[in-house]
Short mmCIF file of N, CA and C in Angstrom, two decimals:
data_model
loop_
_atom_site.label_atom_id
_atom_site.label_comp_id
_atom_site.label_asym_id
_atom_site.label_seq_id
_atom_site.Cartn_x
_atom_site.Cartn_y
_atom_site.Cartn_z
N MET A 681 71.84 73.79 156.54
CA MET A 681 72.90 73.43 156.15
C MET A 681 73.64 74.01 155.36
N ALA A 682 74.82 75.28 155.82
CA ALA A 682 75.64 76.39 155.19
C ALA A 682 76.72 76.18 154.21
N VAL A 683 75.97 76.65 153.46
CA VAL A 683 77.53 76.80 152.44
C VAL A 683 78.85 77.61 152.57
N SER A 684 79.72 77.14 152.67
CA SER A 684 80.86 77.78 153.11
C SER A 684 81.31 78.93 152.00
N GLY A 685 81.90 80.13 152.08
CA GLY A 685 82.55 81.36 151.08
C GLY A 685 83.22 80.94 150.22
N LYS A 686 84.05 79.55 150.64
CA LYS A 686 84.94 78.99 149.78
C LYS A 686 84.63 78.06 148.73
N VAL A 687 83.59 77.46 149.06
CA VAL A 687 82.95 76.92 147.94
C VAL A 687 82.23 77.50 146.80
N ILE A 688 81.37 79.16 147.96
CA ILE A 688 80.71 79.58 146.68
C ILE A 688 82.09 80.51 145.63
N SER A 689 83.42 80.63 146.23
CA SER A 689 83.98 81.45 145.51
C SER A 689 84.85 80.97 144.65
N GLY A 690 84.77 79.47 145.20
CA GLY A 690 85.44 78.72 143.98
C GLY A 690 84.55 78.51 142.87
N GLY A 691 83.58 78.54 142.72
CA GLY A 691 82.30 78.03 142.27
C GLY A 691 82.62 79.36 141.00
N ILE A 692 82.25 80.87 141.80
CA ILE A 692 82.24 82.23 141.04
C ILE A 692 83.60 81.95 140.20
N LEU A 693 84.93 81.49 140.59
CA LEU A 693 86.10 81.63 139.53
C LEU A 693 86.16 80.58 139.17
N GLY A 694 85.47 79.45 139.29
CA GLY A 694 85.14 78.47 138.21
C GLY A 694 84.61 78.46 136.92
N ILE A 695 83.51 79.32 137.02
CA ILE A 695 82.34 80.13 136.05
C ILE A 695 83.23 80.87 135.31
N THR A 696 83.92 81.78 135.77
CA THR A 696 84.48 82.82 135.40
C THR A 696 85.63 82.79 134.23
N ALA A 697 86.45 81.27 135.05
CA ALA A 697 87.80 80.72 134.27
C ALA A 697 87.13 80.00 132.98
N ALA A 698 85.86 79.15 132.94
CA ALA A 698 85.63 78.50 132.17
C ALA A 698 84.42 79.95 130.73
N PHE A 699 84.11 80.60 131.49
CA PHE A 699 84.14 82.06 130.09
C PHE A 699 84.91 82.70 129.40
N GLY A 700 85.90 82.83 130.50
CA GLY A 700 87.01 83.18 129.92
C GLY A 700 87.85 82.67 128.43
N ILE A 701 87.75 81.47 129.13
CA ILE A 701 88.37 80.31 128.02
C ILE A 701 87.58 80.47 127.29
N GLY A 702 86.30 80.12 126.52
CA GLY A 702 85.26 80.21 126.15
C GLY A 702 85.69 81.37 124.88
N VAL A 703 85.91 82.93 125.85
CA VAL A 703 85.54 83.79 125.18
C VAL A 703 87.14 83.90 124.08
N TYR A 704 88.01 83.70 124.91
CA TYR A 704 89.59 83.63 124.17
C TYR A 704 89.52 82.42 122.73
N TYR A 705 89.27 81.56 123.11
CA TYR A 705 89.14 80.25 122.13
C TYR A 705 87.94 81.10 120.69
N ALA A 706 86.55 81.96 121.46
CA ALA A 706 86.08 82.08 119.69
C ALA A 706 86.80 83.68 119.12
N GLN A 707 87.24 84.50 119.94
CA GLN A 707 88.22 85.18 118.86
C GLN A 707 89.40 84.60 118.51
N VAL A 708 90.11 83.89 119.18
CA VAL A 708 91.20 83.45 118.08
C VAL A 708 90.97 82.48 117.43
N TYR A 709 90.41 81.13 117.53
CA TYR A 709 89.82 80.10 116.87
C TYR A 709 88.53 80.14 116.28
N GLY A 710 87.10 80.79 117.02
CA GLY A 710 86.20 79.79 116.57
C GLY A 710 85.56 80.41 115.73
N TYR A 711 85.65 81.84 114.95
CA TYR A 711 85.10 82.37 114.28
C TYR A 711 86.28 82.24 112.35
N TYR A 712 87.14 82.31 112.82
CA TYR A 712 87.66 81.91 111.79
C TYR A 712 87.42 80.58 110.78
N GLU A 713 87.77 80.79 109.36
CA GLU A 713 87.80 80.13 108.31
C GLU A 713 88.82 79.88 107.39
N THR A 714 88.99 78.94 107.09
CA THR A 714 90.70 78.45 106.50
C THR A 714 90.68 78.14 105.08
N PHE A 715 91.08 78.63 104.11
CA PHE A 715 91.04 77.86 102.73
C PHE A 715 92.18 78.37 101.76
N SER A 716 92.43 77.97 101.18
CA SER A 716 93.58 77.46 100.12
C SER A 716 93.71 77.95 98.76
N GLN A 717 92.29 78.16 98.48
CA GLN A 717 92.33 78.71 97.29
C GLN A 717 91.58 79.93 97.33
N GLY A 718 92.11 81.33 96.27
CA GLY A 718 91.32 82.54 96.51
C GLY A 718 92.59 83.34 95.48
N GLU A 719 91.83 84.64 95.19
CA GLU A 719 92.07 85.11 94.41
C GLU A 719 92.51 86.45 94.59
N VAL A 720 93.78 87.41 93.84
CA VAL A 720 94.84 88.39 94.37
C VAL A 720 94.08 89.63 93.48
N ALA A 721 93.76 91.20 94.14
CA ALA A 721 93.59 91.82 92.04
C ALA A 721 94.66 93.04 93.47
N LEU A 722 95.01 93.84 92.38
CA LEU A 722 95.26 95.09 92.39
C LEU A 722 94.58 95.90 92.00
N THR A 723 94.65 97.25 91.64
CA THR A 723 93.75 98.45 91.58
C THR A 723 94.66 98.83 90.55
N SER A 724 94.43 99.19 89.11
CA SER A 724 95.10 99.36 87.91
C SER A 724 95.17 100.49 88.01
N VAL A 725 96.81 101.29 87.54
CA VAL A 725 96.67 102.77 87.61
C VAL A 725 95.58 103.61 86.15
N VAL A 726 95.74 102.46 85.48
CA VAL A 726 94.90 103.30 84.37
C VAL A 726 93.31 103.13 84.28
N SER A 727 92.77 101.81 84.89
CA SER A 727 91.58 101.91 84.94
C SER A 727 91.07 101.90 86.19
N GLY A 728 91.60 102.08 87.17
CA GLY A 728 91.40 102.44 88.71
C GLY A 728 90.76 101.27 88.81
N GLU A 729 90.17 100.24 88.27
CA GLU A 729 89.61 98.98 88.36
C GLU A 729 91.10 97.85 89.33
N PRO A 730 89.81 96.62 90.21
CA PRO A 730 90.99 95.78 90.40
C PRO A 730 91.27 94.88 89.15
N THR A 731 92.53 94.94 88.95
CA THR A 731 92.52 93.43 88.16
C THR A 731 93.27 92.40 88.99
N ARG A 732 93.01 91.17 88.44
CA ARG A 732 93.51 89.82 89.03
C ARG A 732 94.90 89.11 88.78
N ILE A 733 95.65 89.08 89.58
CA ILE A 733 96.89 88.82 89.18
C ILE A 733 97.27 86.91 89.44
N PRO A 734 98.21 86.72 88.52
CA PRO A 734 98.35 84.84 88.94
C PRO A 734 99.42 85.00 90.42
N VAL A 735 98.44 84.20 90.93
CA VAL A 735 99.33 83.86 92.31
C VAL A 735 99.24 82.06 92.55
N THR A 736 100.16 81.64 93.28
CA THR A 736 100.53 80.25 93.48
C THR A 736 100.31 80.29 95.03
N GLU A 737 100.61 79.19 96.23
CA GLU A 737 100.80 78.94 97.46
C GLU A 737 99.76 79.89 98.16
N PHE A 738 98.47 79.74 97.71
CA PHE A 738 97.96 80.40 98.66
C PHE A 738 96.75 80.04 99.59
N GLU A 739 97.12 80.72 100.67
CA GLU A 739 96.90 80.16 102.24
C GLU A 739 95.66 81.35 102.29
N GLY A 740 94.48 81.43 102.86
CA GLY A 740 93.43 82.73 103.21
C GLY A 740 93.02 82.14 104.86
N ILE A 741 92.68 83.30 105.48
CA ILE A 741 91.63 83.23 107.00
C ILE A 741 90.50 84.08 106.50
N ASP A 742 89.71 83.93 106.96
CA ASP A 742 88.54 85.33 107.04
C ASP A 742 87.45 84.65 108.74
N ALA A 743 86.70 85.44 108.55
CA ALA A 743 85.37 85.40 109.68
C ALA A 743 84.84 86.79 109.33
N ASP A 744 83.45 86.00 109.06
CA ASP A 744 82.13 86.89 109.04
C ASP A 744 82.26 87.99 109.96
N SER A 745 82.20 87.77 111.16
CA SER A 745 82.21 88.37 112.43
C SER A 745 82.89 89.58 112.26
N SER A 746 83.37 90.42 111.53
CA SER A 746 83.97 91.77 110.91
C SER A 746 84.80 91.48 109.91
N PRO A 747 84.78 92.73 108.60
CA PRO A 747 85.45 92.52 107.59
C PRO A 747 86.54 92.85 107.90
N ILE A 748 87.39 93.36 108.32
CA ILE A 748 88.98 93.29 108.91
C ILE A 748 89.66 92.28 109.41
N ARG A 749 89.03 91.06 109.53
CA ARG A 749 89.54 89.68 110.01
C ARG A 749 90.56 89.13 108.92
N TYR A 750 89.89 89.21 107.56
CA TYR A 750 90.58 88.50 106.13
C TYR A 750 91.98 88.79 106.35
N ARG A 751 92.75 87.71 106.56
CA ARG A 751 94.45 87.26 105.81
C ARG A 751 94.57 87.00 104.78
N ALA A 752 95.89 86.38 103.95
CA ALA A 752 96.04 85.83 102.93
C ALA A 752 97.44 86.02 102.64
N CYS A 753 98.29 84.48 102.37
CA CYS A 753 99.77 84.56 101.82
C CYS A 753 99.55 84.15 100.52
N PHE A 754 99.95 84.60 99.86
CA PHE A 754 100.75 83.61 98.63
C PHE A 754 101.96 84.28 97.82
N LYS A 755 102.23 83.62 96.45
CA LYS A 755 103.15 83.62 95.97
C LYS A 755 103.04 84.28 94.74
N THR A 756 103.70 85.23 93.79
CA THR A 756 103.47 85.30 92.71
C THR A 756 104.75 85.89 91.70
N PRO A 757 104.26 85.34 90.14
CA PRO A 757 105.38 85.43 89.27
C PRO A 757 106.02 86.61 88.95
N LEU A 758 104.90 87.93 89.56
CA LEU A 758 105.14 88.95 88.95
C LEU A 758 106.52 90.20 89.51
N SER A 759 107.33 91.09 89.12
CA SER A 759 108.36 91.32 88.92
C SER A 759 107.91 92.88 89.77
N THR A 760 108.96 93.29 90.91
CA THR A 760 108.74 94.59 91.21
C THR A 760 107.94 95.96 90.40
N ALA A 761 109.09 95.29 89.02
CA ALA A 761 109.06 96.24 88.64
C ALA A 761 108.10 96.57 87.81
N MET A 762 107.63 95.32 87.02
CA MET A 762 105.91 95.81 86.50
C MET A 762 104.78 95.85 87.49
N LEU A 763 105.08 95.19 88.48
CA LEU A 763 103.65 95.50 89.14
C LEU A 763 103.38 97.03 89.60
N THR A 764 104.88 97.66 90.05
CA THR A 764 104.86 99.33 90.22
C THR A 764 104.60 100.30 89.15
N GLU A 765 104.59 99.95 87.79
CA GLU A 765 104.41 100.61 86.93
C GLU A 765 102.84 100.12 86.80
N THR A 766 102.37 99.37 86.89
CA THR A 766 100.83 99.06 86.72
C THR A 766 99.94 98.60 87.66
N PHE A 767 100.55 98.95 88.66
CA PHE A 767 99.24 99.31 89.73
C PHE A 767 99.54 99.79 90.88
N THR A 768 98.71 100.24 91.77
CA THR A 768 98.86 101.84 92.06
C THR A 768 99.36 101.35 94.07
N THR A 769 100.16 102.15 93.61
CA THR A 769 100.70 101.83 95.37
C THR A 769 100.60 102.96 96.71
N LEU A 770 100.84 102.20 97.77
CA LEU A 770 100.29 102.83 98.64
C LEU A 770 101.41 103.78 99.34
N GLU A 771 100.97 104.83 100.16
CA GLU A 771 101.69 105.34 101.17
C GLU A 771 101.83 105.04 102.26
N ARG A 772 100.34 104.29 102.84
CA ARG A 772 100.71 104.93 104.18
C ARG A 772 99.55 103.34 104.04
N SER A 773 99.90 102.20 104.93
CA SER A 773 99.66 100.75 104.95
C SER A 773 99.49 100.36 106.97
N GLU A 774 98.99 99.81 107.01
CA GLU A 774 98.55 98.88 108.41
C GLU A 774 98.71 97.65 108.62
N PRO A 775 99.27 96.52 108.51
CA PRO A 775 98.78 95.41 108.57
C PRO A 775 98.02 94.97 109.85
N ARG A 776 97.50 94.36 109.68
CA ARG A 776 96.96 93.97 110.90
C ARG A 776 97.16 92.36 111.17
N ASN A 777 97.23 92.80 112.54
CA ASN A 777 97.79 90.94 113.24
C ASN A 777 96.95 90.03 112.81
N ALA A 778 97.28 89.26 112.37
CA ALA A 778 96.32 88.20 112.37
C ALA A 778 96.99 86.68 113.74
N PRO A 779 95.98 85.82 113.72
CA PRO A 779 96.29 84.73 114.82
C PRO A 779 97.65 84.07 114.72
N ASP A 780 97.95 83.74 116.15
CA ASP A 780 99.37 83.45 116.04
C ASP A 780 99.38 81.96 115.11
N TRP A 781 98.40 81.03 114.90
CA TRP A 781 97.96 80.25 114.20
C TRP A 781 98.22 79.67 112.78
N PHE A 782 97.92 81.34 112.32
CA PHE A 782 98.43 81.44 111.15
C PHE A 782 99.32 81.88 110.66
N GLY A 783 100.42 80.88 110.95
CA GLY A 783 102.08 80.93 110.57
C GLY A 783 102.51 81.72 109.49
N CYS A 784 101.90 82.18 108.38
CA CYS A 784 102.53 82.85 107.25
C CYS A 784 102.34 84.51 106.96
N PHE A 785 101.63 84.88 107.95
CA PHE A 785 101.14 86.42 107.98
C PHE A 785 101.98 86.84 109.24
N ASP A 786 102.99 87.91 109.17
CA ASP A 786 103.67 88.45 110.59
C ASP A 786 103.28 89.43 110.52
N ALA A 787 102.67 90.06 110.89
CA ALA A 787 102.10 91.85 110.40
C ALA A 787 103.18 92.78 110.77
N ALA A 788 103.95 92.49 111.95
CA ALA A 788 104.83 93.42 112.48
C ALA A 788 106.14 93.30 111.19
N GLN A 789 106.58 92.28 110.88
CA GLN A 789 107.50 91.95 109.81
C GLN A 789 107.19 92.74 108.59
N ILE A 790 106.25 92.31 108.38
CA ILE A 790 105.40 92.98 106.79
C ILE A 790 105.20 94.64 106.94
N ALA A 791 104.89 95.42 108.17
CA ALA A 791 104.88 96.67 108.56
C ALA A 791 106.62 97.11 108.30
N ALA A 792 107.11 96.18 108.69
CA ALA A 792 108.64 96.95 108.96
C ALA A 792 109.48 96.64 107.69
N ASP A 793 108.99 95.92 106.78
CA ASP A 793 109.57 95.68 105.60
C ASP A 793 109.16 96.64 104.29
N ILE A 794 107.50 97.14 104.48
CA ILE A 794 106.78 97.99 103.68
C ILE A 794 107.51 99.52 104.25
N ASP A 795 108.20 99.20 105.57
CA ASP A 795 108.67 100.57 105.77
C ASP A 795 110.24 101.28 105.25
N ALA A 796 110.93 100.17 105.06
CA ALA A 796 112.20 99.80 105.07
C ALA A 796 112.45 99.88 103.54
N GLY A 797 111.58 99.89 102.82
CA GLY A 797 111.30 99.08 101.16
C GLY A 797 111.54 98.21 100.63
N ILE A 798 111.50 96.81 101.22
CA ILE A 798 111.87 96.08 101.19
C ILE A 798 110.78 95.12 100.76
N ALA A 799 109.37 95.92 101.08
CA ALA A 799 108.36 95.35 100.27
C ALA A 799 107.49 96.49 99.73
N THR A 800 106.80 95.90 99.02
CA THR A 800 105.80 97.08 98.41
C THR A 800 104.48 97.15 98.53
N ALA A 801 103.80 97.94 98.88
CA ALA A 801 102.05 97.93 99.00
C ALA A 801 100.96 98.26 98.43
N TYR A 802 100.19 97.60 97.95
CA TYR A 802 99.30 97.91 96.75
C TYR A 802 97.80 98.22 97.10
N LEU A 803 97.31 98.79 96.51
CA LEU A 803 95.48 98.64 96.94
C LEU A 803 95.13 97.89 95.99
N GLY A 804 94.60 96.76 96.51
CA GLY A 804 94.26 95.97 95.86
C GLY A 804 92.53 96.29 95.54
N ALA A 805 91.36 97.08 96.52
CA ALA A 805 90.60 97.34 95.94
C ALA A 805 89.95 98.20 97.34
N ALA A 806 89.83 99.80 96.81
CA ALA A 806 89.54 101.05 97.79
C ALA A 806 87.71 100.88 97.60
N ASN A 807 87.58 100.09 98.93
CA ASN A 807 86.23 100.51 99.72
C ASN A 807 85.11 99.53 98.79
N PHE A 808 85.58 98.43 99.02
CA PHE A 808 85.35 96.72 98.41
C PHE A 808 84.42 96.63 99.65
N GLU A 809 84.09 96.54 100.67
CA GLU A 809 82.99 97.28 101.37
C GLU A 809 82.80 98.38 102.17
N PHE A 810 81.93 99.38 102.29
CA PHE A 810 82.16 100.52 102.62
C PHE A 810 83.10 100.57 103.65
N GLY A 811 84.05 101.93 103.71
CA GLY A 811 84.90 102.23 104.61
C GLY A 811 85.75 101.18 105.12
N ILE A 812 86.18 100.06 104.15
CA ILE A 812 86.79 99.01 104.24
C ILE A 812 87.66 98.94 102.68
N ASP A 813 89.32 98.90 102.99
CA ASP A 813 89.94 98.57 101.35
C ASP A 813 91.02 97.51 101.57
N ARG A 814 90.83 96.95 100.57
CA ARG A 814 91.84 95.63 100.38
C ARG A 814 93.40 96.00 100.21
N ILE A 815 94.29 95.90 100.45
CA ILE A 815 95.91 96.36 100.91
C ILE A 815 96.53 94.74 100.31
N VAL A 816 97.08 94.84 99.65
CA VAL A 816 98.18 93.67 99.46
C VAL A 816 99.77 94.27 99.26
N ALA A 817 100.31 93.23 100.07
CA ALA A 817 102.26 93.44 100.63
C ALA A 817 102.97 92.39 99.12
N ILE A 818 103.99 93.39 98.20
CA ILE A 818 104.78 92.06 97.54
C ILE A 818 105.39 92.60 97.72
N TYR A 819 107.09 91.48 98.25
CA TYR A 819 108.03 91.64 98.80
C TYR A 819 108.83 91.41 96.80
N ASP A 820 109.70 91.36 96.42
CA ASP A 820 110.92 91.59 95.12
C ASP A 820 110.92 89.85 95.20
N ASP A 821 110.97 88.95 95.60
CA ASP A 821 110.86 87.56 95.69
C ASP A 821 109.32 86.96 95.11
N GLY A 822 108.26 87.46 95.35
CA GLY A 822 107.43 87.39 94.92
C GLY A 822 106.17 86.67 95.90
N ARG A 823 107.26 87.22 97.16
CA ARG A 823 105.82 86.59 98.38
C ARG A 823 104.62 87.57 98.82
N GLY A 824 103.69 87.15 98.70
CA GLY A 824 102.66 88.39 99.25
C GLY A 824 101.72 88.38 100.46
N PHE A 825 101.66 89.32 100.58
CA PHE A 825 100.15 89.12 102.13
C PHE A 825 99.27 90.21 101.73
N VAL A 826 98.11 89.64 102.10
CA VAL A 826 96.67 90.45 101.96
C VAL A 826 95.91 91.11 103.38
N TRP A 827 94.91 92.11 103.45
CA TRP A 827 94.80 92.44 104.50
C TRP A 827 93.91 93.44 104.28
N HIS A 828 92.70 93.48 105.41
CA HIS A 828 91.61 94.32 104.75
C HIS A 828 92.05 95.69 106.05
N GLN A 829 91.96 96.80 105.32
CA GLN A 829 92.30 97.94 106.62
C GLN A 829 91.21 98.93 106.48
N ILE A 830 90.59 99.75 107.59
CA ILE A 830 89.66 100.86 107.65
C ILE A 830 90.15 101.90 107.01
N ASN A 831 89.55 102.50 105.95
CA ASN A 831 90.08 103.53 105.29
C ASN A 831 89.17 105.43 106.25
N ASP A 832 89.53 105.70 105.14
CA ASP A 832 89.14 107.47 106.42
C ASP A 832 87.47 107.28 105.58
N CYS A 833 86.77 106.65 105.03
CA CYS A 833 85.61 106.80 105.17
C CYS A 833 85.20 105.67 106.62
N GLY A 834 85.84 104.75 106.38
CA GLY A 834 85.44 103.63 107.77
C GLY A 834 85.62 104.46 109.09
N ASP A 835 86.81 105.20 109.04
CA ASP A 835 87.10 106.07 110.39
C ASP A 835 86.31 106.64 110.78
N LYS A 836 85.66 107.62 109.33
CA LYS A 836 84.41 108.57 109.60
C LYS A 836 83.23 107.94 110.18
N LEU A 837 83.05 106.34 109.83
CA LEU A 837 82.07 106.16 109.90
C LEU A 837 82.07 105.58 111.70
N TYR A 838 82.56 105.21 111.96
CA TYR A 838 83.31 104.67 112.91
C TYR A 838 83.16 105.29 114.37
N ASP A 839 83.57 107.06 113.68
CA ASP A 839 83.64 107.65 114.92
C ASP A 839 82.79 108.97 115.00
N GLY A 840 81.64 108.77 113.87
CA GLY A 840 80.35 109.17 114.05
C GLY A 840 80.53 110.54 113.70
N SER A 841 81.56 110.96 113.14
CA SER A 841 81.69 111.97 112.05
C SER A 841 81.13 112.22 110.21
N GLN A 842 80.82 113.28 110.04
CA GLN A 842 80.74 113.72 108.98
C GLN A 842 81.76 112.94 107.73
N ALA A 843 81.00 112.06 107.32
CA ALA A 843 81.72 111.59 105.42
C ALA A 843 81.80 112.76 104.60
N SER A 844 82.82 112.26 104.17
CA SER A 844 83.20 113.78 103.11
C SER A 844 82.66 113.29 101.89
N ASP A 845 82.83 114.38 101.07
CA ASP A 845 81.84 114.01 99.71
C ASP A 845 83.37 113.29 98.92
N ASP A 846 84.30 113.41 99.57
CA ASP A 846 85.10 111.49 98.56
C ASP A 846 84.14 110.01 98.88
N CYS A 847 83.63 110.29 100.14
CA CYS A 847 83.06 108.83 100.12
C CYS A 847 82.06 108.57 99.28
N PRO A 848 81.94 106.79 99.11
CA PRO A 848 80.63 106.88 98.33
C PRO A 848 79.47 106.52 98.91
N GLU A 849 78.30 106.04 98.12
CA GLU A 849 77.12 106.65 99.04
C GLU A 849 77.46 104.75 99.66
N ARG A 850 77.03 105.10 100.81
CA ARG A 850 76.72 103.59 101.98
C ARG A 850 75.72 102.84 101.60
N ASP A 851 75.54 101.60 101.34
CA ASP A 851 74.93 100.80 100.92
C ASP A 851 74.05 100.06 102.50
N LYS A 852 72.60 100.50 102.80
CA LYS A 852 72.56 100.06 104.32
C LYS A 852 71.71 98.99 104.51
#
């Protein structure tokens, strides 16, 4: 008995669709872990070391599959004036998109607000993992957002070029 081409084609399409759905689920939902408690630290202009700040209403997500999947939202009672005098601000920051289901984090809005001066970007921790910085953006009303961003050392690591002397030693 011969199997028709339609049945074989239908089977291939079904398997392909199931695989595509599985990959989509894994990327958008599968690897993430959510948590409601966490700490936020900003790099002190005096010591150069990360210093914890008080936070409330913390929501975060992370995944072991990549160091740049971390996102968090929070509130802090600290004023912008105190924060900008005490902690290292950044000229360049690129909020990373979060999954749509993590509704408190809108990367496009945060980036636009940093560019417009509505929010201020701070260095949370430089090279906390080789080539990755933790970045924190805080609004005047105390809303804050955290993400991980590849720094210049990480760019060199991933493009295969020689790291500069400014980069720390990489743990193997």
